PDB file of C-alpha atoms in Angstrom:
ATOM      1  CA  MET A   1      30.022   5.276  22.335  1.00 70.00           C
ATOM      2  CA  THR A   2      28.578   8.400  22.792  1.00 86.00           C
ATOM      3  CA  LEU A   3      26.347   8.655  26.007  1.00 89.00           C
ATOM      4  CA  ILE A   4      22.926  10.370  24.359  1.00 88.00           C
ATOM      5  CA  ALA A   5      20.433  10.034  27.129  1.00 88.00           C
ATOM      6  CA  LYS A   6      20.625   8.215  30.716  1.00 88.00           C
ATOM      7  CA  GLY A   7      17.405   7.618  32.078  1.00 85.00           C
ATOM      8  CA  LYS A   8      16.249   5.487  35.062  1.00 86.00           C
ATOM      9  CA  VAL A   9      17.570   2.218  34.529  1.00 89.00           C
ATOM     10  CA  LYS A  10      18.848   2.261  31.178  1.00 93.00           C
ATOM     11  CA  GLU A  11      21.652   4.499  29.157  1.00 94.00           C
ATOM     12  CA  VAL A  12      21.176   5.287  25.274  1.00 94.00           C
ATOM     13  CA  HIS A  13      24.146   5.443  22.987  1.00 95.00           C
ATOM     14  CA  GLU A  14      24.984   6.702  19.346  1.00 92.00           C
ATOM     15  CA  TYR A  15      26.352   3.244  17.761  1.00 91.00           C
ATOM     16  CA  ASP A  16      26.498   5.287  14.693  1.00 91.00           C
ATOM     17  CA  GLU A  17      23.597   7.846  12.521  1.00 89.00           C
ATOM     18  CA  SER A  18      20.902   5.705  11.740  1.00 92.00           C
ATOM     19  CA  THR A  19      21.887   3.489  15.089  1.00 95.00           C
ATOM     20  CA  LEU A  20      21.361   2.942  18.974  1.00 95.00           C
ATOM     21  CA  ARG A  21      22.797   1.292  21.503  1.00 96.00           C
ATOM     22  CA  PHE A  22      21.048   1.013  24.827  1.00 96.00           C
ATOM     23  CA  VAL A  23      23.578   0.063  28.022  1.00 97.00           C
ATOM     24  CA  PHE A  24      20.747  -2.050  30.054  1.00 96.00           C
ATOM     25  CA  THR A  25      21.986  -1.349  33.986  1.00 96.00           C
ATOM     26  CA  ASP A  26      21.986  -3.836  37.571  1.00 96.00           C
ATOM     27  CA  GLN A  27      19.667  -0.192  38.696  1.00 95.00           C
ATOM     28  CA  ILE A  28      15.486  -0.838  39.877  1.00 94.00           C
ATOM     29  CA  SER A  29      13.285   1.756  39.993  1.00 93.00           C
ATOM     30  CA  VAL A  30      10.184   2.665  42.254  1.00 93.00           C
ATOM     31  CA  PHE A  31       7.670   4.655  41.837  1.00 92.00           C
ATOM     32  CA  ASP A  32       9.870   7.171  40.220  1.00 88.00           C
ATOM     33  CA  LYS A  33      12.921   6.589  42.517  1.00 93.00           C
ATOM     34  CA  VAL A  34      16.271   4.702  41.877  1.00 94.00           C
ATOM     35  CA  ILE A  35      16.204   2.636  44.166  1.00 96.00           C
ATOM     36  CA  PRO A  36      20.479   2.544  45.795  1.00 96.00           C
ATOM     37  CA  SER A  37      20.873  -0.483  45.374  1.00 96.00           C
ATOM     38  CA  LEU A  38      21.673  -2.661  42.292  1.00 96.00           C
ATOM     39  CA  ILE A  39      20.601  -6.183  40.887  1.00 95.00           C
ATOM     40  CA  PRO A  40      22.939  -7.973  40.345  1.00 94.00           C
ATOM     41  CA  ARG A  41      22.322  -8.967  36.446  1.00 91.00           C
ATOM     42  CA  LYS A  42      18.665  -7.509  36.736  1.00 94.00           C
ATOM     43  CA  GLY A  43      20.501  -5.515  32.987  1.00 95.00           C
ATOM     44  CA  GLU A  44      21.176  -8.642  31.697  1.00 95.00           C
ATOM     45  CA  SER A  45      17.861 -10.059  32.408  1.00 95.00           C
ATOM     46  CA  LEU A  46      15.668  -7.686  31.008  1.00 94.00           C
ATOM     47  CA  CYS A  47      17.676  -6.644  27.597  1.00 96.00           C
ATOM     48  CA  ARG A  48      17.531 -10.747  26.572  1.00 96.00           C
ATOM     49  CA  THR A  49      13.976 -10.195  27.680  1.00 95.00           C
ATOM     50  CA  SER A  50      13.282  -7.865  25.742  1.00 96.00           C
ATOM     51  CA  ALA A  51      14.605  -9.080  23.065  1.00 96.00           C
ATOM     52  CA  HIS A  52      12.915 -12.530  23.365  1.00 96.00           C
ATOM     53  CA  TRP A  53       9.463 -10.313  22.777  1.00 97.00           C
ATOM     54  CA  LEU A  54      10.660  -8.366  19.881  1.00 97.00           C
ATOM     55  CA  MET A  55      11.825 -11.107  17.779  1.00 96.00           C
ATOM     56  CA  VAL A  56       8.079 -12.324  18.626  1.00 97.00           C
ATOM     57  CA  ALA A  57       7.405  -9.192  17.370  1.00 97.00           C
ATOM     58  CA  LYS A  58       8.999  -9.367  13.753  1.00 96.00           C
ATOM     59  CA  GLU A  59       8.110 -13.022  13.607  1.00 96.00           C
ATOM     60  CA  LEU A  60       3.805 -12.146  13.788  1.00 97.00           C
ATOM     61  CA  GLY A  61       5.013  -9.120  11.134  1.00 97.00           C
ATOM     62  CA  ILE A  62       5.377  -6.302  12.982  1.00 98.00           C
ATOM     63  CA  ASN A  63       7.285  -3.157  12.854  1.00 98.00           C
ATOM     64  CA  THR A  64      10.015  -2.578  15.432  1.00 98.00           C
ATOM     65  CA  HIS A  65      12.854  -1.182  16.380  1.00 97.00           C
ATOM     66  CA  PHE A  66      15.494  -3.893  16.726  1.00 97.00           C
ATOM     67  CA  ILE A  67      18.709  -5.307  15.424  1.00 97.00           C
ATOM     68  CA  ASP A  68      20.046  -6.985  17.837  1.00 96.00           C
ATOM     69  CA  ILE A  69      22.288  -8.409  21.213  1.00 96.00           C
ATOM     70  CA  PRO A  70      26.073  -7.555  20.363  1.00 95.00           C
ATOM     71  CA  ALA A  71      25.980  -8.721  25.063  1.00 95.00           C
ATOM     72  CA  PRO A  72      23.769  -9.631  27.051  1.00 94.00           C
ATOM     73  CA  ASN A  73      22.946  -6.479  28.460  1.00 96.00           C
ATOM     74  CA  GLU A  74      23.227  -4.629  25.681  1.00 96.00           C
ATOM     75  CA  MET A  75      20.826  -4.003  22.514  1.00 97.00           C
ATOM     76  CA  LEU A  76      21.424  -2.211  19.006  1.00 97.00           C
ATOM     77  CA  VAL A  77      18.401  -0.153  18.237  1.00 97.00           C
ATOM     78  CA  ARG A  78      16.975   1.427  15.103  1.00 96.00           C
ATOM     79  CA  ARG A  79      17.458   5.477  15.542  1.00 94.00           C
ATOM     80  CA  ILE A  80      14.638   7.467  16.511  1.00 94.00           C
ATOM     81  CA  ARG A  81      14.270  10.967  17.995  1.00 92.00           C
ATOM     82  CA  ARG A  82      12.867  12.776  20.472  1.00 92.00           C
ATOM     83  CA  VAL A  83       9.315  14.767  20.232  1.00 93.00           C
ATOM     84  CA  GLU A  84       6.925  16.612  23.063  1.00 92.00           C
ATOM     85  CA  ASN A  85       4.253  16.687  20.736  1.00 94.00           C
ATOM     86  CA  LEU A  86       3.067  15.218  17.013  1.00 96.00           C
ATOM     87  CA  ASN A  87       1.253  18.486  16.068  1.00 94.00           C
ATOM     88  CA  ILE A  88       4.236  19.047  13.559  1.00 94.00           C
ATOM     89  CA  PRO A  89       5.044  19.358  10.159  1.00 94.00           C
ATOM     90  CA  GLU A  90       4.369  16.478   7.883  1.00 93.00           C
ATOM     91  CA  GLU A  91       8.149  15.794   6.705  1.00 92.00           C
ATOM     92  CA  GLU A  92       8.968  15.869  10.681  1.00 93.00           C
ATOM     93  CA  ARG A  93       7.022  13.416  11.197  1.00 95.00           C
ATOM     94  CA  LYS A  94       9.175  10.265  10.690  1.00 95.00           C
ATOM     95  CA  ALA A  95      11.982   8.984  13.029  1.00 95.00           C
ATOM     96  CA  CYS A  96      10.646  10.233  15.824  1.00 96.00           C
ATOM     97  CA  ILE A  97       9.123   8.478  19.266  1.00 96.00           C
ATOM     98  CA  ILE A  98       5.749   8.199  19.928  1.00 97.00           C
ATOM     99  CA  PRO A  99       5.385  11.214  23.119  1.00 96.00           C
ATOM    100  CA  LEU A 100       3.047   8.189  25.405  1.00 97.00           C
ATOM    101  CA  GLU A 101       3.050   5.085  27.017  1.00 97.00           C
ATOM    102  CA  PHE A 102       0.646   2.737  27.193  1.00 97.00           C
ATOM    103  CA  ILE A 103      -1.018   0.047  29.428  1.00 97.00           C
ATOM    104  CA  CYS A 104      -3.007  -2.806  29.187  1.00 98.00           C
ATOM    105  CA  ARG A 105      -4.931  -4.099  32.283  1.00 98.00           C
ATOM    106  CA  HIS A 106      -6.263  -7.795  32.197  1.00 98.00           C
ATOM    107  CA  TYR A 107      -6.038  -7.577  35.717  1.00 97.00           C
ATOM    108  CA  LEU A 108      -7.147  -5.134  38.435  1.00 97.00           C
ATOM    109  CA  ALA A 109      -4.078  -4.613  40.255  1.00 94.00           C
ATOM    110  CA  GLY A 110      -1.528  -2.185  40.985  1.00 88.00           C
ATOM    111  CA  SER A 111      -2.081   1.599  40.423  1.00 89.00           C
ATOM    112  CA  MET A 112      -5.138   0.945  38.376  1.00 94.00           C
ATOM    113  CA  TRP A 113      -6.665  -0.833  41.961  1.00 93.00           C
ATOM    114  CA  ASP A 114      -5.519   1.797  44.028  1.00 91.00           C
ATOM    115  CA  ARG A 115      -7.364   3.797  42.124  1.00 93.00           C
ATOM    116  CA  VAL A 116     -10.346   2.106  41.902  1.00 94.00           C
ATOM    117  CA  ARG A 117     -10.231   1.867  45.858  1.00 92.00           C
ATOM    118  CA  LYS A 118      -9.877   5.598  46.500  1.00 90.00           C
ATOM    119  CA  GLY A 119     -12.702   6.439  43.599  1.00 90.00           C
ATOM    120  CA  LYS A 120     -10.490   8.465  41.606  1.00 91.00           C
ATOM    121  CA  VAL A 121     -11.704   5.073  38.914  1.00 92.00           C
ATOM    122  CA  ASP A 122     -15.149   4.082  38.430  1.00 91.00           C
ATOM    123  CA  LYS A 123     -15.584   0.441  37.985  1.00 92.00           C
ATOM    124  CA  CYS A 124     -17.446   1.214  35.476  1.00 93.00           C
ATOM    125  CA  VAL A 125     -15.671   2.212  32.550  1.00 92.00           C
ATOM    126  CA  LEU A 126     -13.105  -1.311  32.781  1.00 94.00           C
ATOM    127  CA  GLY A 127     -16.157  -2.611  32.814  1.00 93.00           C
ATOM    128  CA  ILE A 128     -17.109  -4.019  36.231  1.00 93.00           C
ATOM    129  CA  GLU A 129     -20.592  -3.720  37.862  1.00 91.00           C
ATOM    130  CA  SER A 130     -19.870  -5.983  41.168  1.00 92.00           C
ATOM    131  CA  GLU A 131     -18.157  -4.823  43.892  1.00 93.00           C
ATOM    132  CA  PRO A 132     -14.749  -4.320  42.852  1.00 94.00           C
ATOM    133  CA  GLU A 133     -12.155  -7.156  44.454  1.00 94.00           C
ATOM    134  CA  HIS A 134      -7.452  -6.321  44.259  1.00 96.00           C
ATOM    135  CA  GLY A 135      -7.074  -9.616  41.415  1.00 96.00           C
ATOM    136  CA  GLN A 136      -9.957 -10.150  39.924  1.00 97.00           C
ATOM    137  CA  LYS A 137     -10.311 -10.043  35.773  1.00 97.00           C
ATOM    138  CA  ILE A 138     -11.032  -7.517  33.552  1.00 96.00           C
ATOM    139  CA  PRO A 139     -13.986  -8.352  30.935  1.00 95.00           C
ATOM    140  CA  LYS A 140     -12.053  -7.448  28.686  1.00 94.00           C
ATOM    141  CA  PRO A 141      -8.660  -5.844  28.220  1.00 97.00           C
ATOM    142  CA  PHE A 142      -8.667  -1.809  29.281  1.00 97.00           C
ATOM    143  CA  ILE A 143      -5.710  -0.364  27.136  1.00 97.00           C
ATOM    144  CA  GLU A 144      -4.394   3.698  29.197  1.00 97.00           C
ATOM    145  CA  LEU A 145      -2.775   5.902  27.381  1.00 97.00           C
ATOM    146  CA  THR A 146      -0.236   8.331  29.566  1.00 96.00           C
ATOM    147  CA  THR A 147       2.048  10.830  29.365  1.00 94.00           C
ATOM    148  CA  LYS A 148       5.949  10.184  29.110  1.00 92.00           C
ATOM    149  CA  PHE A 149       8.172  12.972  29.485  1.00 87.00           C
ATOM    150  CA  GLU A 150       6.132  14.921  32.615  1.00 85.00           C
ATOM    151  CA  GLU A 151       7.701  14.361  35.850  1.00 78.00           C
ATOM    152  CA  TYR A 152       5.603  11.839  36.281  1.00 77.00           C
ATOM    153  CA  ASP A 153       3.068   9.762  34.250  1.00 84.00           C
ATOM    154  CA  ARG A 154      -0.428  10.847  33.900  1.00 90.00           C
ATOM    155  CA  PRO A 155      -3.218   9.118  32.545  1.00 92.00           C
ATOM    156  CA  ILE A 156      -4.541  11.074  29.862  1.00 95.00           C
ATOM    157  CA  SER A 157      -7.823  10.026  27.566  1.00 95.00           C
ATOM    158  CA  GLU A 158      -7.365   8.776  23.536  1.00 96.00           C
ATOM    159  CA  ASP A 159      -8.989  12.905  22.871  1.00 96.00           C
ATOM    160  CA  GLU A 160      -6.691  14.820  24.631  1.00 96.00           C
ATOM    161  CA  ALA A 161      -3.803  12.574  23.035  1.00 96.00           C
ATOM    162  CA  ILE A 162      -4.479  13.282  19.613  1.00 96.00           C
ATOM    163  CA  THR A 163      -5.632  17.012  20.514  1.00 95.00           C
ATOM    164  CA  SER A 164      -3.160  17.935  22.863  1.00 95.00           C
ATOM    165  CA  PHE A 165      -0.369  15.231  22.094  1.00 96.00           C
ATOM    166  CA  GLY A 166      -1.091  14.941  18.313  1.00 95.00           C
ATOM    167  CA  ILE A 167      -1.181  12.019  17.525  1.00 97.00           C
ATOM    168  CA  ARG A 168      -3.486  10.337  15.295  1.00 97.00           C
ATOM    169  CA  GLU A 169      -6.767   8.228  15.438  1.00 97.00           C
ATOM    170  CA  ASN A 170      -5.772   5.637  12.475  1.00 97.00           C
ATOM    171  CA  GLU A 171      -2.318   5.183  14.668  1.00 97.00           C
ATOM    172  CA  LEU A 172      -3.906   4.878  17.888  1.00 97.00           C
ATOM    173  CA  ALA A 173      -6.930   2.791  16.638  1.00 97.00           C
ATOM    174  CA  GLU A 174      -3.036   0.475  14.688  1.00 98.00           C
ATOM    175  CA  ILE A 175      -1.366   0.759  17.989  1.00 98.00           C
ATOM    176  CA  LYS A 176      -4.245  -0.591  20.104  1.00 98.00           C
ATOM    177  CA  SER A 177      -4.807  -3.561  17.546  1.00 98.00           C
ATOM    178  CA  ILE A 178      -0.322  -4.470  17.702  1.00 98.00           C
ATOM    179  CA  ILE A 179      -1.245  -4.282  21.693  1.00 98.00           C
ATOM    180  CA  LEU A 180      -3.948  -6.600  21.900  1.00 98.00           C
ATOM    181  CA  GLU A 181      -1.702  -9.364  19.299  1.00 98.00           C
ATOM    182  CA  LEU A 182       1.019  -9.341  21.054  1.00 97.00           C
ATOM    183  CA  ASP A 183      -0.596  -9.091  24.466  1.00 98.00           C
ATOM    184  CA  SER A 184      -2.820 -12.720  23.042  1.00 97.00           C
ATOM    185  CA  ARG A 185       0.789 -13.858  22.619  1.00 97.00           C
ATOM    186  CA  ILE A 186       2.443 -13.094  25.620  1.00 97.00           C
ATOM    187  CA  GLY A 187      -0.569 -14.941  27.957  1.00 96.00           C
ATOM    188  CA  ARG A 188      -0.671 -18.048  25.508  1.00 96.00           C
ATOM    189  CA  ASP A 189       2.881 -18.498  26.033  1.00 95.00           C
ATOM    190  CA  VAL A 190       3.413 -17.006  29.700  1.00 95.00           C
ATOM    191  CA  GLY A 191       0.319 -19.550  30.330  1.00 95.00           C
ATOM    192  CA  ARG A 192       2.373 -22.723  29.603  1.00 93.00           C
ATOM    193  CA  HIS A 193       5.058 -22.317  32.259  1.00 93.00           C
ATOM    194  CA  GLY A 194       2.801 -21.214  34.636  1.00 95.00           C
ATOM    195  CA  LEU A 195       2.295 -17.085  34.838  1.00 96.00           C
ATOM    196  CA  ILE A 196      -0.511 -15.157  34.564  1.00 97.00           C
ATOM    197  CA  HIS A 197       0.125 -12.307  32.430  1.00 97.00           C
ATOM    198  CA  VAL A 198      -1.152  -8.876  34.436  1.00 96.00           C
ATOM    199  CA  ASP A 199      -0.837  -6.049  32.395  1.00 96.00           C
ATOM    200  CA  GLY A 200       2.301  -4.508  30.493  1.00 96.00           C
ATOM    201  CA  LYS A 201       3.349  -0.644  29.258  1.00 96.00           C
ATOM    202  CA  LYS A 202       4.359  -0.420  25.601  1.00 98.00           C
ATOM    203  CA  GLU A 203       6.211   2.730  24.079  1.00 97.00           C
ATOM    204  CA  PHE A 204       6.044   2.922  19.767  1.00 98.00           C
ATOM    205  CA  GLY A 205       7.584   6.027  17.239  1.00 97.00           C
ATOM    206  CA  ILE A 206       6.946   6.387  13.743  1.00 97.00           C
ATOM    207  CA  ASP A 207       9.951   5.123  11.544  1.00 96.00           C
ATOM    208  CA  GLU A 208      11.969   7.014   8.595  1.00 95.00           C
ATOM    209  CA  ASN A 209       9.209   5.832   6.038  1.00 95.00           C
ATOM    210  CA  GLY A 210       6.193   6.764   8.453  1.00 95.00           C
ATOM    211  CA  LYS A 211       5.339   3.267   9.426  1.00 97.00           C
ATOM    212  CA  ILE A 212       3.955   3.130  13.085  1.00 98.00           C
ATOM    213  CA  MET A 213       7.207   1.121  15.282  1.00 98.00           C
ATOM    214  CA  LEU A 214       7.280  -0.836  18.684  1.00 98.00           C
ATOM    215  CA  ILE A 215       9.723   0.594  19.822  1.00 96.00           C
ATOM    216  CA  ASP A 216      11.614   0.293  23.555  1.00 94.00           C
ATOM    217  CA  THR A 217      11.412  -2.881  25.799  1.00 93.00           C
ATOM    218  CA  PHE A 218       7.814  -4.229  27.012  1.00 95.00           C
ATOM    219  CA  GLY A 219       7.095  -7.800  28.279  1.00 95.00           C
ATOM    220  CA  THR A 220       9.940  -8.153  31.097  1.00 93.00           C
ATOM    221  CA  ALA A 221       9.237  -7.879  35.000  1.00 89.00           C
ATOM    222  CA  ASP A 222      10.192  -4.348  34.554  1.00 90.00           C
ATOM    223  CA  GLU A 223       7.615  -3.507  31.925  1.00 92.00           C
ATOM    224  CA  ASP A 224       4.693  -5.903  32.733  1.00 94.00           C
ATOM    225  CA  ARG A 225       3.058  -7.728  36.028  1.00 94.00           C
ATOM    226  CA  PHE A 226       2.940 -11.100  36.151  1.00 95.00           C
ATOM    227  CA  TRP A 227       1.312 -13.591  38.292  1.00 95.00           C
ATOM    228  CA  GLU A 228       1.364 -17.728  39.378  1.00 95.00           C
ATOM    229  CA  LYS A 229      -0.582 -19.081  37.908  1.00 96.00           C
ATOM    230  CA  ASP A 230      -1.025 -21.986  40.773  1.00 96.00           C
ATOM    231  CA  GLU A 231      -1.284 -19.952  43.904  1.00 97.00           C
ATOM    232  CA  TYR A 232      -3.571 -17.187  41.784  1.00 97.00           C
ATOM    233  CA  GLU A 233      -6.668 -20.110  41.551  1.00 96.00           C
ATOM    234  CA  ARG A 234      -5.910 -20.405  45.511  1.00 96.00           C
ATOM    235  CA  GLY A 235      -6.825 -16.980  46.215  1.00 95.00           C
ATOM    236  CA  ARG A 236      -3.455 -15.566  46.164  1.00 95.00           C
ATOM    237  CA  LEU A 237      -1.654 -12.612  44.082  1.00 94.00           C
ATOM    238  CA  VAL A 238       2.471 -14.102  44.143  1.00 92.00           C
ATOM    239  CA  ASP A 239       4.600 -11.525  41.699  1.00 87.00           C
ATOM    240  CA  MET A 240       6.757 -12.381  39.406  1.00 87.00           C
ATOM    241  CA  SER A 241       8.184  -8.995  38.654  1.00 83.00           C
ATOM    242  CA  LYS A 242       9.234  -5.610  39.494  1.00 88.00           C
ATOM    243  CA  GLU A 243       5.874  -5.384  41.556  1.00 85.00           C
ATOM    244  CA  PHE A 244       7.606  -7.543  43.747  1.00 88.00           C
ATOM    245  CA  VAL A 245       9.963  -4.941  45.225  1.00 93.00           C
ATOM    246  CA  ARG A 246       6.897  -2.464  44.603  1.00 91.00           C
ATOM    247  CA  GLY A 247       5.856  -4.436  47.838  1.00 91.00           C
ATOM    248  CA  TYR A 248       8.714  -4.255  49.734  1.00 94.00           C
ATOM    249  CA  TYR A 249       8.671  -0.460  50.102  1.00 96.00           C
ATOM    250  CA  ARG A 250       4.541  -0.091  50.019  1.00 93.00           C
ATOM    251  CA  GLU A 251       4.203  -3.001  53.393  1.00 94.00           C
ATOM    252  CA  SER A 252       7.486  -0.159  55.211  1.00 95.00           C
ATOM    253  CA  GLY A 253       4.948   2.786  54.921  1.00 95.00           C
ATOM    254  CA  TYR A 254       7.798   4.425  52.223  1.00 96.00           C
ATOM    255  CA  HIS A 255       5.299   4.313  48.743  1.00 95.00           C
ATOM    256  CA  GLU A 256       2.340   5.465  51.771  1.00 94.00           C
ATOM    257  CA  SER A 257       4.961   8.663  52.502  1.00 96.00           C
ATOM    258  CA  LEU A 258       6.347   9.667  49.459  1.00 96.00           C
ATOM    259  CA  GLU A 259       2.530   9.279  47.954  1.00 93.00           C
ATOM    260  CA  LYS A 260       1.330  12.366  50.327  1.00 95.00           C
ATOM    261  CA  ALA A 261       4.028  14.094  49.632  1.00 96.00           C
ATOM    262  CA  ARG A 262       3.286  14.281  46.405  1.00 94.00           C
ATOM    263  CA  GLU A 263      -0.601  15.416  46.620  1.00 91.00           C
ATOM    264  CA  SER A 264       0.738  18.183  49.755  1.00 95.00           C
ATOM    265  CA  GLY A 265       3.534  19.197  47.050  1.00 93.00           C
ATOM    266  CA  ALA A 266       6.236  18.298  50.785  1.00 95.00           C
ATOM    267  CA  PRO A 267       9.491  17.489  49.793  1.00 95.00           C
ATOM    268  CA  GLU A 268       9.316  14.012  48.791  1.00 96.00           C
ATOM    269  CA  PRO A 269      11.374  11.612  51.209  1.00 96.00           C
ATOM    270  CA  ASP A 270      14.577   9.832  50.073  1.00 96.00           C
ATOM    271  CA  ILE A 271      13.675   5.996  48.543  1.00 97.00           C
ATOM    272  CA  PRO A 272      15.836   3.869  50.855  1.00 97.00           C
ATOM    273  CA  PRO A 273      18.351   0.482  49.647  1.00 97.00           C
ATOM    274  CA  LEU A 274      16.422  -2.746  49.795  1.00 96.00           C
ATOM    275  CA  PRO A 275      18.205  -5.472  53.205  1.00 96.00           C
ATOM    276  CA  ASP A 276      20.856  -7.440  51.297  1.00 96.00           C
ATOM    277  CA  ASP A 277      17.946 -10.586  51.832  1.00 95.00           C
ATOM    278  CA  TRP A 278      15.478  -8.481  49.392  1.00 96.00           C
ATOM    279  CA  ILE A 279      18.568  -7.625  47.187  1.00 96.00           C
ATOM    280  CA  ALA A 280      18.900 -11.725  46.604  1.00 95.00           C
ATOM    281  CA  LYS A 281      15.251 -12.592  45.955  1.00 94.00           C
ATOM    282  CA  THR A 282      15.071  -9.713  43.748  1.00 94.00           C
ATOM    283  CA  GLY A 283      18.140 -10.688  41.778  1.00 94.00           C
ATOM    284  CA  GLU A 284      16.548 -14.547  41.199  1.00 93.00           C
ATOM    285  CA  LEU A 285      13.396 -12.916  41.111  1.00 91.00           C
ATOM    286  CA  TYR A 286      14.530 -11.472  37.390  1.00 92.00           C
ATOM    287  CA  ALA A 287      16.403 -14.833  36.464  1.00 93.00           C
ATOM    288  CA  ARG A 288      13.988 -16.793  37.042  1.00 91.00           C
ATOM    289  CA  LEU A 289      11.910 -15.352  35.404  1.00 92.00           C
ATOM    290  CA  TYR A 290      13.723 -14.673  32.197  1.00 93.00           C
ATOM    291  CA  GLU A 291      13.953 -18.562  32.492  1.00 93.00           C
ATOM    292  CA  ARG A 292       9.960 -18.898  32.230  1.00 91.00           C
ATOM    293  CA  ILE A 293       9.479 -16.808  29.373  1.00 91.00           C
ATOM    294  CA  THR A 294      11.667 -17.751  27.424  1.00 90.00           C
ATOM    295  CA  GLY A 295      12.420 -21.329  27.957  1.00 87.00           C
ATOM    296  CA  GLN A 296      15.654 -20.826  27.795  1.00 87.00           C
ATOM    297  CA  GLU A 297      19.042 -21.344  30.685  1.00 86.00           C
ATOM    298  CA  PHE A 298      19.914 -17.763  32.372  1.00 82.00           C
TER     299      PHE A 298
END
C-alpha cells in the first residue's frame, strides 16, 4: 500500500485504482491540535463505530463510499479525489470530494454555545427567543456549513458555499435531507441506550456517476457529541464524546491561551500531553461508547 495522505488521526492509503484504505490511529486531536498522547484502541473504536453507521446508511438507501472493514482499525472505501472547488467542468465533477463540512446541531453546546455567549452568533438564527442557556435544545435542527481545506474550519453561509465553492442548490438540498434522516435515526438508536445525540459532523462527495455520496466517518466520539440522558434530565451535561477531552484543556486554561494567541496572531502554545489517568478514562470512554451505540461488545 502507498500512503497518500495523513490526517490528524487517520492515514489514507492507496489500495488499488478504485479503492482507498483508511487506517485509524490511536492519536487524538482537539482544537486542531494533535495531542502528544495515544489513546489505547481509539482507532479501532472509531473505525468500527463509523462502519456501523455507514451500514445503517446503506440500509436506508443512502449512497456511501463504504466497502468493508478488513481489520478492526482499517476500512476500505471507494476512491475519490480531492478538489478545492466544484466550479470545474462537468466531466470533472465526478469521483471527487465536496470541499465542505456539514454540522447538524440539536442542542446549544460546544463552539456554537461559545459564539452565542460571546455575541458572535445571534440566538435568533437558531430559533431561540428567550435568554440562551448552555445545553438547551434548539427548536429545530440547525445545519451549519464550514470550510474543509483552510487552515482552520470557518463557518460559511449557503450563498458562499454556492458561489465560492461551487456546490449546487439541489445538491445542498439533498445533503441536508440525508443529514436530517441520518440524525433522526442516530437520535432514536442512541436514545434507547441512554444517550442524547447533541450534534455531529458529516462529509460528502460526488461519485463516479455524479451522484451525492456520504463519505469519511461520522457518528463517533470524534465527529459527534453525546450526553448522558439521565444526567441531562437532572440538569447536568455529562459528555460521552471527545468533548470530554476538550473539557480537560478548557479547565487547565490551555484553550483560553490558544484562543488568545490565534486572535492576536501570536505563536500558538504547544498542546501538552494528557495525564495518564485521563488517557485511561478516555480509552474507556471510546470503548464503552462503541458498545452503547452499536449494542455490540467491544
